[in-house]
Amino acid sequence: ILFLIVCAVICGAEGWDEIEDFGHAKLDFLRQYGDFKAGVPSHDTLARVMALVNAEQLQTAFAEWMKSCHDVTEGAVVAIDGKTLRGSYCRGKNKGAIHMVSAFSAANGVVLGQVKTAQKSNEITAIPELLKLLNLQGCLVTIDAMGCQKKIATQVLQKGADYLLSVKGNQPALAAAFETAFPITKVASFSGDSYITDEKNRGRQETRYHIVSEITEEFQELSYEWPGLKTVGVVMSFRQEGDEAPEEPMIRYYISSAE
């Protein structure tokens, strides 16, 4: 039953009826791997069995399974991010939307593991739980500003990986150091490592200018607080619609333990 459900969900089935339909359509395939002599269980049986499964044990088993079929390559990017599941909110049953924090392997296009949280603000506690499940040796772990926490940075390093964390106002000392060290004029005339990307989509053009630097004197004291901090990065992006003048540039800041 678990094998049937996993295969059906991978193929895009949503809901127990669709999973049962998938089973009937792919019965010959399923019989190669499991005991389906009596055919496919009803959608009610599928729901009852899944309701009896311990969600945490299933999550651990899933993460172990992904470890065995996912080759971790040196420097591979693993993106940790939270998403609210569409359609999971139900006002009638007084049930809030489900929020999932997932680790996504950019190179292989697979989710390595995920943890459910009650709400988006709980990501800070969910990320450490997710990191415990993962094999990250040699990877570069990217997390948005909510995960820019010293304990999370330490945990990533303890897993044998490097971190790349987005910096916003929730870390005012870091944000102030960036504003002092990298005003727009300095970013625009930066002579070190830089890279430009240009993206066009539906009449909108977005140009991003990326720079990376070793930590400057503005970050020296902060480097004692942030474990393994070696490099800082700035991304300046411009958006333009049609022939209109480009919008004001948007600036994003990042810290990393990677060389």
Backbone as JSON, one array per atom type, in Angstrom:
{
  "sequence": "ILFLIVCAVICGAEGWDEIEDFGHAKLDFLRQYGDFKAGVPSHDTLARVMALVNAEQLQTAFAEWMKSCHDVTEGAVVAIDGKTLRGSYCRGKNKGAIHMVSAFSAANGVVLGQVKTAQKSNEITAIPELLKLLNLQGCLVTIDAMGCQKKIATQVLQKGADYLLSVKGNQPALAAAFETAFPITKVASFSGDSYITDEKNRGRQETRYHIVSEITEEFQELSYEWPGLKTVGVVMSFRQEGDEAPEEPMIRYYISSAE",
  "N": [[0.84, -1.21, 0.0], [1.93, 1.26, 0.83], [3.9, 1.49, -1.13], [2.35, 1.69, -3.48], [1.05, 4.16, -2.94], [3.19, 6.0, -2.77], [4.25, 5.79, -5.39], [2.03, 6.69, -6.88], [1.68, 9.33, -5.98], [4.13, 10.46, -6.76], [3.65, 10.44, -9.48], [1.78, 12.4, -9.7], [-0.78, 12.12, -8.6], [-3.55, 13.25, -6.71], [-5.18, 13.0, -3.78], [-7.21, 10.31, -2.4], [-8.96, 8.92, -4.14], [-7.83, 9.37, -6.69], [-5.4, 8.09, -6.32], [-6.23, 5.44, -6.03], [-7.33, 5.08, -8.61], [-4.97, 5.32, -10.12], [-3.7, 2.97, -9.26], [-5.34, 0.96, -10.39], [-4.91, 1.5, -13.1], [-2.21, 0.96, -13.39], [-1.75, -1.67, -12.63], [-0.42, -4.01, -13.55], [2.26, -3.19, -13.53], [2.57, -2.66, -10.75], [2.26, -5.22, -9.69], [4.68, -6.39, -10.21], [6.27, -5.73, -8.1], [4.95, -5.92, -5.65], [2.43, -7.47, -3.5], [-0.31, -7.81, -5.1], [-2.38, -9.55, -5.67], [-5.08, -9.69, -5.14], [-5.96, -7.47, -6.36], [-6.37, -3.85, -6.34], [-6.39, -2.0, -3.31], [-9.3, -0.36, -1.88], [-10.09, 3.19, -2.01], [-10.87, 4.04, 0.53], [-9.65, 2.16, 2.2], [-6.95, 2.69, 1.67], [-6.75, 5.26, 2.8], [-7.31, 4.69, 5.5], [-5.16, 3.0, 6.24], [-2.95, 4.72, 5.88], [-3.55, 6.6, 7.84], [-2.9, 5.24, 10.12], [-0.18, 5.12, 10.12], [2.85, 6.13, 11.63], [3.76, 9.4, 11.43], [6.25, 10.67, 11.85], [8.06, 8.53, 11.88], [7.69, 7.61, 9.28], [8.66, 9.81, 7.87], [11.36, 9.75, 8.64], [12.11, 7.28, 7.54], [11.68, 7.86, 4.84], [13.63, 9.85, 4.4], [15.95, 8.33, 4.82], [15.69, 6.55, 2.72], [15.95, 8.32, 0.54], [18.59, 9.07, 0.93], [19.9, 6.76, 0.15], [19.4, 6.61, -2.56], [20.31, 8.9, -3.65], [23.03, 10.52, -4.86], [25.41, 12.32, -3.2], [27.12, 15.07, -4.28], [30.23, 16.77, -4.37], [30.09, 20.12, -3.38], [27.49, 20.43, -4.27], [24.35, 22.09, -4.48], [22.03, 22.42, -1.91], [18.89, 23.4, -1.31], [17.09, 24.85, 1.25], [13.82, 25.44, 2.11], [10.63, 26.94, 2.86], [7.16, 26.15, 2.31], [3.72, 26.85, 1.89], [1.14, 24.5, 1.75], [-0.98, 24.21, -0.99], [-4.5, 24.4, -0.81], [-4.69, 23.17, 1.67], [-5.84, 24.48, 3.76], [-8.7, 24.73, 5.82], [-11.54, 26.26, 6.56], [-14.01, 25.47, 7.59], [-13.48, 23.21, 9.19], [-11.93, 24.38, 11.02], [-9.19, 24.3, 10.52], [-5.86, 25.09, 10.1], [-3.67, 26.16, 7.39], [-1.28, 23.85, 6.01], [2.17, 23.95, 6.53], [5.2, 23.29, 5.0], [8.63, 22.52, 5.42], [11.24, 22.05, 3.31], [14.04, 20.2, 1.95], [15.79, 20.64, -0.93], [17.42, 19.14, -3.62], [19.28, 20.75, -5.88], [20.8, 19.91, -8.08], [19.89, 17.32, -8.74], [17.18, 17.56, -8.73], [15.39, 16.62, -6.74], [13.47, 16.15, -3.73], [14.98, 15.89, -0.66], [14.2, 15.58, 1.94], [11.61, 16.47, 4.32], [9.84, 18.55, 6.66], [6.96, 19.04, 8.62], [5.33, 22.02, 9.7], [3.49, 24.04, 12.05], [3.0, 26.68, 11.35], [4.33, 29.38, 9.3], [6.12, 30.88, 10.85], [7.3, 29.01, 12.43], [9.43, 27.91, 11.14], [12.05, 28.31, 12.01], [12.43, 26.52, 14.1], [11.88, 24.17, 12.78], [13.82, 23.83, 10.78], [16.34, 22.96, 12.03], [15.48, 20.37, 12.81], [15.03, 19.18, 10.35], [17.62, 19.29, 9.23], [18.91, 17.39, 10.8], [18.09, 15.01, 9.67], [19.39, 14.74, 7.24], [21.94, 13.84, 4.83], [24.61, 15.73, 4.26], [27.21, 16.09, 3.59], [29.85, 17.9, 2.23], [28.18, 19.55, 0.74], [26.59, 22.66, -0.37], [24.58, 24.54, 1.53], [21.7, 26.35, 1.15], [19.72, 28.88, 2.61], [16.87, 30.9, 3.35], [16.29, 34.25, 4.73], [14.98, 33.84, 7.17], [16.16, 31.59, 8.21], [18.64, 32.47, 8.87], [20.49, 32.1, 11.27], [22.65, 31.77, 14.08], [22.9, 29.28, 15.4], [21.85, 27.54, 13.51], [23.66, 27.88, 11.41], [25.93, 26.79, 12.66], [25.09, 24.13, 12.95], [24.89, 23.29, 10.28], [27.6, 23.36, 9.52], [28.56, 21.38, 11.24], [27.5, 19.17, 10.02], [29.24, 18.75, 8.02], [29.04, 20.4, 5.84], [28.76, 23.5, 3.87], [27.41, 26.78, 4.49], [25.1, 29.08, 2.95], [23.64, 31.93, 3.55], [20.83, 34.05, 3.5], [20.61, 37.51, 4.28], [18.74, 39.71, 6.24], [16.72, 42.24, 7.86], [16.34, 40.92, 10.28], [18.74, 40.29, 11.34], [20.28, 42.67, 12.49], [22.91, 43.68, 12.99], [24.54, 42.43, 11.09], [23.25, 43.34, 8.74], [23.71, 46.1, 8.95], [26.5, 46.16, 8.73], [26.82, 45.33, 6.08], [25.59, 47.46, 4.7], [27.34, 49.51, 5.29], [29.79, 48.53, 4.29], [29.24, 47.94, 1.61], [28.02, 50.11, -0.17], [25.77, 51.24, -2.8], [27.26, 52.5, -4.85], [29.79, 51.38, -4.55], [29.26, 48.68, -5.01], [28.48, 48.79, -7.7], [30.86, 49.48, -8.94], [32.58, 47.44, -8.39], [35.61, 45.61, -8.17], [36.34, 43.02, -7.78], [35.47, 39.48, -7.68], [32.77, 38.92, -9.81], [29.51, 38.6, -11.36], [27.1, 38.45, -13.95], [23.64, 38.06, -14.58], [21.0, 37.76, -16.94], [17.64, 37.93, -17.46], [14.73, 37.25, -19.33], [11.23, 37.48, -19.46], [7.94, 37.24, -20.38], [7.74, 39.93, -21.33], [9.04, 41.26, -19.33], [12.16, 42.24, -18.07], [14.87, 41.16, -16.18], [17.81, 42.05, -14.68], [20.57, 40.85, -12.98], [23.19, 41.57, -10.83], [25.93, 40.17, -9.43], [28.16, 40.05, -6.67], [31.05, 38.8, -4.97], [32.95, 38.6, -2.02], [35.83, 38.29, 0.11], [35.62, 38.44, 3.72], [35.36, 41.76, 4.87], [36.84, 44.53, 6.76], [34.66, 45.53, 8.14], [33.27, 43.33, 8.9], [34.82, 41.92, 10.63], [34.65, 41.73, 13.51], [32.14, 40.54, 13.7], [32.66, 38.08, 12.59], [33.6, 36.5, 14.6], [31.35, 35.82, 15.94], [29.77, 34.48, 14.1], [30.03, 31.27, 13.11], [32.67, 29.96, 11.16], [32.5, 31.89, 9.13], [33.4, 33.1, 6.01], [33.08, 34.35, 3.52], [31.3, 37.04, 1.88], [28.38, 38.16, 0.13], [26.75, 40.13, -2.42], [23.81, 40.92, -4.14], [22.6, 42.81, -6.74], [19.71, 43.8, -8.25], [17.87, 44.68, -11.21], [14.72, 45.56, -12.5], [12.77, 45.7, -15.48], [10.05, 46.78, -17.38], [8.97, 46.31, -20.57], [9.48, 49.2, -22.53], [9.82, 50.92, -20.48], [11.53, 52.88, -17.95], [14.12, 51.38, -15.94], [13.27, 49.9, -12.75], [13.9, 51.03, -9.34], [16.97, 49.76, -8.04], [17.1, 46.53, -6.48], [18.52, 45.31, -3.52], [20.25, 42.55, -2.25], [21.65, 40.66, 0.46], [24.21, 38.33, 1.47], [25.73, 35.77, 3.5], [28.47, 33.47, 3.88], [30.07, 30.3, 4.53], [31.66, 29.16, 2.72], [34.59, 28.97, 0.58]],
  "CA": [[0.0, 0.0, 0.0], [2.83, 2.43, 0.85], [4.55, 1.57, -2.45], [1.34, 2.21, -4.4], [0.79, 5.57, -2.65], [4.37, 6.78, -3.16], [4.31, 5.85, -6.87], [0.93, 7.5, -7.39], [1.95, 10.74, -5.67], [5.22, 10.88, -7.66], [3.07, 10.63, -10.81], [0.88, 13.55, -9.7], [-2.11, 11.85, -8.04], [-3.94, 14.07, -5.56], [-6.37, 12.44, -3.14], [-7.27, 8.85, -2.36], [-9.62, 8.41, -5.35], [-6.87, 9.37, -7.8], [-4.39, 7.06, -6.04], [-6.86, 4.17, -6.38], [-7.39, 5.03, -10.08], [-3.61, 5.04, -10.58], [-3.45, 1.56, -8.99], [-6.03, 0.15, -11.41], [-4.28, 1.73, -14.41], [-0.82, 0.47, -13.39], [-1.75, -2.89, -11.83], [0.64, -4.92, -14.01], [3.52, -2.66, -13.0], [2.6, -2.82, -9.3], [2.4, -6.65, -9.37], [6.09, -6.78, -10.31], [6.99, -5.35, -6.89], [4.18, -6.11, -4.42], [1.36, -8.46, -3.5], [-1.58, -7.22, -5.54], [-3.17, -10.65, -6.25], [-6.51, -9.39, -4.98], [-6.23, -6.18, -6.98], [-5.98, -2.62, -5.66], [-7.27, -1.65, -2.18], [-10.19, 0.78, -2.12], [-9.57, 4.48, -1.53], [-11.09, 4.1, 1.97], [-8.6, 1.35, 2.84], [-5.7, 3.45, 1.55], [-6.79, 6.35, 3.78], [-7.24, 4.12, 6.85], [-3.8, 2.52, 6.48], [-2.05, 5.86, 6.05], [-3.87, 7.25, 9.11], [-2.27, 4.46, 11.19], [1.28, 5.21, 10.02], [3.48, 7.19, 12.42], [4.27, 10.35, 10.44], [7.68, 10.92, 12.07], [8.79, 7.34, 11.43], [7.64, 7.6, 7.82], [9.57, 10.86, 7.41], [12.73, 9.24, 8.82], [12.32, 6.23, 6.53], [11.77, 8.53, 3.53], [14.94, 10.51, 4.31], [16.95, 7.27, 4.67], [15.54, 6.04, 1.35], [16.53, 9.3, -0.38], [20.05, 9.0, 1.08], [20.43, 5.6, -0.57], [19.25, 6.73, -4.01], [20.76, 10.24, -4.05], [24.47, 10.67, -4.71], [25.81, 13.67, -2.79], [28.32, 15.47, -5.0], [30.96, 17.88, -3.71], [29.67, 21.45, -3.81], [26.11, 20.45, -4.74], [23.49, 23.03, -3.75], [20.8, 21.91, -1.29], [18.11, 24.58, -0.94], [16.08, 24.61, 2.28], [12.82, 26.5, 1.95], [9.3, 26.62, 3.36], [6.04, 26.44, 1.41], [2.39, 26.51, 2.39], [0.52, 23.59, 0.79], [-2.21, 24.72, -1.57], [-5.7, 23.62, -0.54], [-4.65, 22.5, 2.97], [-6.59, 25.28, 4.74], [-10.13, 24.42, 5.84], [-12.2, 27.12, 7.55], [-15.11, 24.73, 8.2], [-12.96, 22.32, 10.23], [-11.02, 25.18, 11.84], [-7.86, 23.72, 10.31], [-4.97, 26.02, 9.42], [-2.92, 25.63, 6.25], [-0.07, 23.08, 6.36], [3.41, 24.55, 6.05], [6.26, 22.29, 4.92], [10.0, 22.96, 5.19], [11.83, 20.99, 2.51], [15.41, 20.32, 1.44], [15.7, 20.32, -2.35], [18.7, 19.0, -4.3], [19.17, 21.48, -7.15], [21.44, 19.16, -9.17], [19.11, 16.13, -9.12], [15.75, 17.87, -8.81], [14.6, 15.8, -5.83], [13.36, 16.56, -2.33], [15.73, 14.94, 0.16], [13.48, 15.41, 3.19], [10.77, 17.61, 4.65], [9.26, 18.56, 8.0], [5.74, 19.85, 8.67], [5.25, 22.98, 10.8], [2.14, 24.58, 12.25], [2.89, 27.94, 10.63], [5.6, 29.8, 8.71], [7.04, 31.38, 11.86], [7.94, 27.86, 13.09], [10.53, 27.4, 10.32], [13.31, 28.38, 12.76], [12.55, 25.28, 14.85], [11.77, 23.03, 11.86], [15.05, 23.65, 9.99], [17.27, 22.06, 12.71], [14.96, 19.0, 12.76], [15.26, 18.7, 8.99], [19.06, 19.09, 9.05], [19.29, 16.14, 11.47], [17.74, 13.86, 8.82], [20.02, 14.78, 5.93], [23.37, 13.65, 4.58], [24.95, 16.97, 3.55], [28.67, 16.17, 3.49], [30.39, 18.52, 1.02], [27.18, 20.35, 0.01], [26.38, 24.07, -0.04], [23.19, 24.61, 1.98], [21.18, 27.71, 1.05], [18.51, 29.1, 3.41], [16.47, 32.31, 3.28], [16.65, 35.08, 5.88], [14.44, 33.3, 8.42], [17.11, 30.6, 8.7], [19.95, 33.1, 9.14], [20.65, 32.01, 12.72], [23.99, 31.23, 14.41], [22.8, 27.86, 15.72], [21.63, 26.81, 12.26], [24.96, 27.9, 10.72], [26.78, 25.82, 13.36], [24.62, 22.78, 12.66], [25.28, 22.98, 8.89], [29.04, 23.05, 9.54], [28.73, 20.09, 11.92], [27.11, 18.13, 9.06], [30.27, 18.66, 6.99], [28.62, 21.21, 4.68], [28.92, 24.95, 3.99], [26.14, 27.49, 4.43], [24.92, 30.34, 2.22], [22.45, 32.42, 4.22], [20.34, 35.38, 3.14], [20.63, 38.43, 5.43], [17.77, 40.82, 6.22], [16.66, 43.05, 9.07], [16.3, 40.13, 11.51], [20.12, 40.3, 11.85], [20.61, 44.09, 12.25], [24.36, 43.95, 12.97], [25.03, 42.02, 9.76], [22.68, 44.24, 7.73], [24.41, 47.39, 9.06], [27.85, 45.97, 8.2], [26.72, 45.3, 4.61], [25.27, 48.8, 4.21], [28.57, 50.31, 5.41], [30.86, 47.99, 3.45], [28.88, 47.83, 0.19], [27.03, 51.04, -0.73], [25.49, 50.95, -4.21], [28.35, 52.96, -5.72], [30.89, 50.41, -4.46], [28.81, 47.45, -5.68], [28.47, 49.03, -9.14], [32.23, 49.6, -9.46], [33.37, 46.41, -7.69], [36.67, 45.09, -9.05], [36.61, 41.62, -7.46], [34.65, 38.47, -8.36], [31.41, 39.38, -10.12], [28.82, 37.78, -12.37], [25.84, 39.09, -14.36], [22.64, 37.24, -15.26], [19.97, 38.56, -17.62], [16.49, 37.05, -17.64], [13.58, 37.89, -19.96], [10.04, 36.65, -19.32], [6.65, 37.95, -20.54], [7.93, 41.36, -21.49], [9.8, 41.8, -18.21], [13.58, 41.89, -18.08], [15.52, 41.34, -14.88], [19.26, 41.92, -14.71], [21.13, 40.71, -11.63], [24.65, 41.76, -10.76], [26.36, 39.48, -8.2], [29.57, 40.17, -6.3], [31.47, 37.99, -3.81], [34.18, 39.14, -1.43], [36.23, 37.82, 1.43], [35.08, 39.38, 4.71], [36.09, 43.02, 4.99], [37.04, 44.94, 8.15], [33.36, 45.77, 8.78], [32.73, 42.04, 9.36], [35.82, 41.22, 11.44], [34.12, 41.38, 14.84], [31.01, 39.62, 13.52], [33.15, 36.76, 12.21], [33.77, 35.71, 15.83], [30.02, 35.37, 16.36], [29.21, 33.59, 13.08], [31.03, 30.22, 12.92], [33.12, 29.61, 9.81], [32.21, 32.93, 8.14], [34.58, 33.37, 5.17], [32.78, 35.22, 2.37], [30.02, 37.77, 1.85], [27.94, 38.4, -1.25], [25.7, 41.12, -2.65], [23.14, 40.83, -5.44], [21.85, 44.01, -7.09], [18.87, 43.43, -9.4], [17.06, 45.72, -11.85], [13.6, 45.06, -13.3], [12.3, 46.66, -16.48], [8.9, 46.3, -18.15], [8.91, 46.92, -21.9], [10.4, 50.33, -22.77], [9.85, 51.8, -19.31], [12.83, 52.98, -17.26], [14.27, 50.33, -14.91], [12.87, 50.23, -11.38], [15.02, 51.2, -8.4], [17.61, 48.45, -7.82], [16.85, 45.8, -5.23], [19.79, 44.8, -3.0], [20.17, 41.4, -1.33], [22.93, 40.37, 1.09], [24.41, 36.93, 1.83], [26.96, 35.37, 4.16], [28.76, 32.07, 3.57], [31.28, 29.69, 5.07], [32.4, 28.6, 1.59], [35.68, 29.8, 0.05]],
  "C": [[0.87, 1.25, 0.0], [3.49, 2.61, -0.51], [3.59, 2.16, -3.48], [1.16, 3.72, -4.2], [1.97, 6.44, -3.08], [4.44, 6.91, -4.68], [3.24, 6.77, -7.44], [1.18, 8.99, -7.16], [3.07, 11.27, -6.55], [4.67, 11.2, -9.05], [1.98, 11.7, -10.83], [-0.5, 13.3, -9.15], [-2.35, 12.72, -6.81], [-5.24, 13.49, -4.98], [-6.44, 10.94, -3.3], [-7.94, 8.26, -3.59], [-8.64, 8.33, -6.51], [-5.79, 8.32, -7.59], [-4.95, 5.68, -6.38], [-6.94, 4.01, -7.9], [-6.03, 4.7, -10.68], [-3.31, 3.55, -10.41], [-4.1, 0.66, -10.03], [-5.34, 0.28, -12.77], [-2.9, 1.09, -14.52], [-0.69, -0.87, -12.64], [-0.65, -3.87, -12.25], [2.0, -4.49, -13.5], [3.63, -2.93, -11.51], [2.83, -4.27, -8.9], [3.83, -7.15, -9.51], [6.82, -6.59, -8.98], [6.24, -5.64, -5.6], [3.07, -7.12, -4.6], [0.03, -7.78, -3.83], [-2.46, -8.29, -6.2], [-4.65, -10.35, -6.21], [-6.89, -8.04, -5.6], [-5.79, -5.01, -6.11], [-6.93, -2.34, -4.5], [-8.14, -0.44, -2.53], [-9.57, 2.05, -1.56], [-9.78, 4.63, -0.02], [-10.02, 3.32, 2.73], [-7.26, 2.07, 2.8], [-5.64, 4.53, 2.63], [-6.65, 5.81, 5.2], [-5.82, 3.67, 7.19], [-2.85, 3.69, 6.72], [-2.3, 6.6, 7.36], [-3.21, 6.52, 10.28], [-0.76, 4.57, 11.21], [1.79, 6.37, 10.87], [4.2, 8.15, 11.46], [5.77, 10.6, 10.6], [8.53, 9.74, 11.62], [8.82, 7.26, 9.9], [8.6, 8.63, 7.24], [11.02, 10.4, 7.51], [13.05, 8.19, 7.78], [12.48, 6.84, 5.14], [13.15, 9.16, 3.35], [16.05, 9.47, 4.13], [16.91, 6.7, 3.25], [16.19, 7.0, 0.36], [18.05, 9.32, -0.28], [20.61, 7.89, 0.2], [20.33, 5.76, -2.09], [19.67, 8.12, -4.52], [22.25, 10.35, -3.78], [24.79, 12.12, -4.36], [27.12, 14.01, -3.49], [28.93, 16.7, -4.34], [30.49, 19.22, -4.27], [28.24, 21.55, -4.29], [25.27, 21.37, -3.86], [22.26, 22.3, -3.22], [20.05, 23.13, -0.74], [17.05, 24.2, 0.08], [15.1, 25.78, 2.26], [11.47, 26.01, 2.47], [8.23, 26.99, 2.35], [4.74, 26.05, 2.1], [1.68, 25.67, 1.33], [-0.83, 24.12, 0.33], [-3.39, 23.81, -1.21], [-5.72, 22.95, 0.82], [-5.41, 23.26, 4.07], [-8.07, 24.93, 4.67], [-10.8, 25.23, 6.95], [-13.28, 26.33, 8.3], [-14.65, 23.83, 9.34], [-11.99, 23.04, 11.15], [-9.58, 24.67, 11.75], [-7.0, 24.7, 9.52], [-4.24, 25.35, 8.26], [-1.66, 24.91, 6.74], [1.14, 23.76, 5.73], [4.51, 23.51, 6.11], [7.61, 22.98, 4.7], [10.73, 21.81, 4.51], [13.28, 21.28, 2.16], [15.41, 19.79, 0.02], [17.1, 20.25, -2.95], [18.59, 19.63, -5.68], [19.72, 20.67, -8.32], [20.55, 18.03, -9.67], [17.61, 16.38, -9.18], [14.89, 17.01, -7.92], [14.56, 16.42, -4.45], [14.03, 15.49, -1.48], [15.03, 14.66, 1.49], [12.63, 16.62, 3.46], [10.15, 17.42, 6.03], [8.05, 19.48, 8.0], [5.8, 20.78, 9.88], [3.84, 23.52, 10.88], [1.94, 25.87, 11.47], [4.29, 28.38, 10.18], [6.61, 30.24, 9.77], [7.79, 30.25, 12.57], [9.1, 27.3, 12.27], [11.84, 27.35, 11.11], [13.51, 27.1, 13.57], [12.52, 24.06, 13.95], [13.08, 22.76, 11.12], [16.06, 22.76, 10.71], [16.81, 20.6, 12.69], [15.21, 18.39, 11.39], [16.75, 18.41, 8.76], [19.53, 17.78, 9.68], [19.09, 14.93, 10.55], [18.66, 13.69, 7.61], [21.51, 14.44, 5.95], [23.82, 14.82, 3.7], [26.46, 17.12, 3.33], [29.11, 16.78, 2.16], [29.43, 19.41, 0.26], [27.24, 21.82, 0.44], [24.9, 24.23, 0.27], [22.73, 26.07, 1.94], [19.87, 27.8, 1.84], [18.17, 30.59, 3.35], [16.68, 32.99, 4.64], [16.12, 34.54, 7.2], [15.41, 32.29, 9.05], [18.5, 31.16, 8.96], [20.12, 33.22, 10.65], [21.99, 31.34, 13.02], [23.95, 29.74, 14.7], [22.61, 27.02, 14.46], [22.93, 26.76, 11.45], [25.91, 26.87, 11.33], [26.39, 24.4, 13.0], [24.99, 22.36, 11.24], [26.75, 22.6, 8.84], [29.3, 21.7, 10.2], [28.35, 18.92, 11.02], [28.14, 17.98, 7.94], [29.95, 19.43, 5.73], [28.99, 22.67, 4.9], [27.54, 25.59, 3.89], [26.23, 28.71, 3.53], [23.58, 30.9, 2.7], [22.1, 33.84, 3.77], [20.23, 36.23, 4.4], [19.59, 39.52, 5.22], [17.77, 41.51, 7.57], [16.62, 42.25, 10.36], [17.7, 39.94, 12.11], [20.67, 41.71, 11.64], [22.1, 44.38, 12.21], [24.96, 43.57, 11.63], [24.54, 42.99, 8.68], [23.41, 45.59, 7.75], [25.82, 47.29, 8.5], [27.83, 45.96, 6.68], [26.49, 46.71, 4.07], [26.5, 49.71, 4.26], [29.62, 49.85, 4.4], [30.54, 48.03, 1.96], [27.76, 48.78, -0.2], [26.88, 50.77, -2.23], [26.63, 51.36, -5.13], [29.51, 51.96, -5.71], [30.53, 49.11, -5.17], [28.92, 47.61, -7.19], [29.88, 49.08, -9.75], [33.17, 48.54, -8.87], [34.38, 45.78, -8.65], [36.99, 43.62, -8.78], [35.73, 40.67, -8.26], [33.23, 38.98, -8.57], [30.83, 38.54, -11.24], [27.49, 38.45, -12.68], [24.92, 38.05, -14.99], [21.55, 38.16, -15.81], [18.82, 37.63, -17.97], [15.33, 37.82, -18.26], [12.39, 36.94, -19.89], [8.8, 37.52, -19.4], [6.81, 39.45, -20.56], [8.7, 42.03, -20.37], [11.24, 41.31, -18.29], [14.16, 42.16, -16.69], [17.01, 41.05, -15.02], [19.78, 41.87, -13.28], [22.64, 40.78, -11.69], [25.1, 41.22, -9.4], [27.83, 39.78, -7.93], [29.84, 39.31, -5.06], [32.81, 38.51, -3.33], [34.54, 38.36, -0.18], [35.74, 38.84, 2.45], [35.99, 40.6, 4.86], [36.17, 43.41, 6.47], [35.72, 45.18, 8.89], [32.78, 44.49, 9.38], [33.68, 41.33, 10.33], [35.27, 40.8, 12.79], [32.98, 40.38, 14.73], [31.48, 38.21, 13.2], [33.42, 35.88, 13.43], [32.44, 35.14, 16.31], [29.44, 34.34, 15.39], [30.25, 32.53, 12.74], [31.37, 30.01, 11.45], [32.92, 30.68, 8.76], [33.48, 33.28, 7.35], [34.29, 34.38, 4.07], [31.43, 35.91, 2.55], [29.67, 38.05, 0.39], [26.83, 39.43, -1.31], [25.13, 40.88, -4.04], [22.32, 42.1, -5.64], [21.04, 43.69, -8.34], [18.03, 44.61, -9.87], [15.95, 45.04, -12.64], [13.14, 46.14, -14.26], [11.15, 46.03, -17.26], [8.85, 47.04, -19.47], [9.96, 48.02, -22.07], [10.48, 51.27, -21.57], [11.26, 51.83, -18.7], [12.91, 51.9, -16.19], [13.83, 50.83, -13.54], [14.12, 50.47, -10.53], [15.65, 49.83, -8.13], [17.24, 47.85, -6.47], [18.18, 45.17, -4.79], [19.53, 43.64, -2.05], [21.58, 41.09, -0.81], [23.0, 38.89, 1.51], [25.73, 36.74, 2.58], [27.19, 33.88, 3.89], [30.03, 31.61, 4.26], [32.14, 29.09, 3.97], [33.54, 29.55, 1.15], [35.15, 30.64, -1.08]]
}
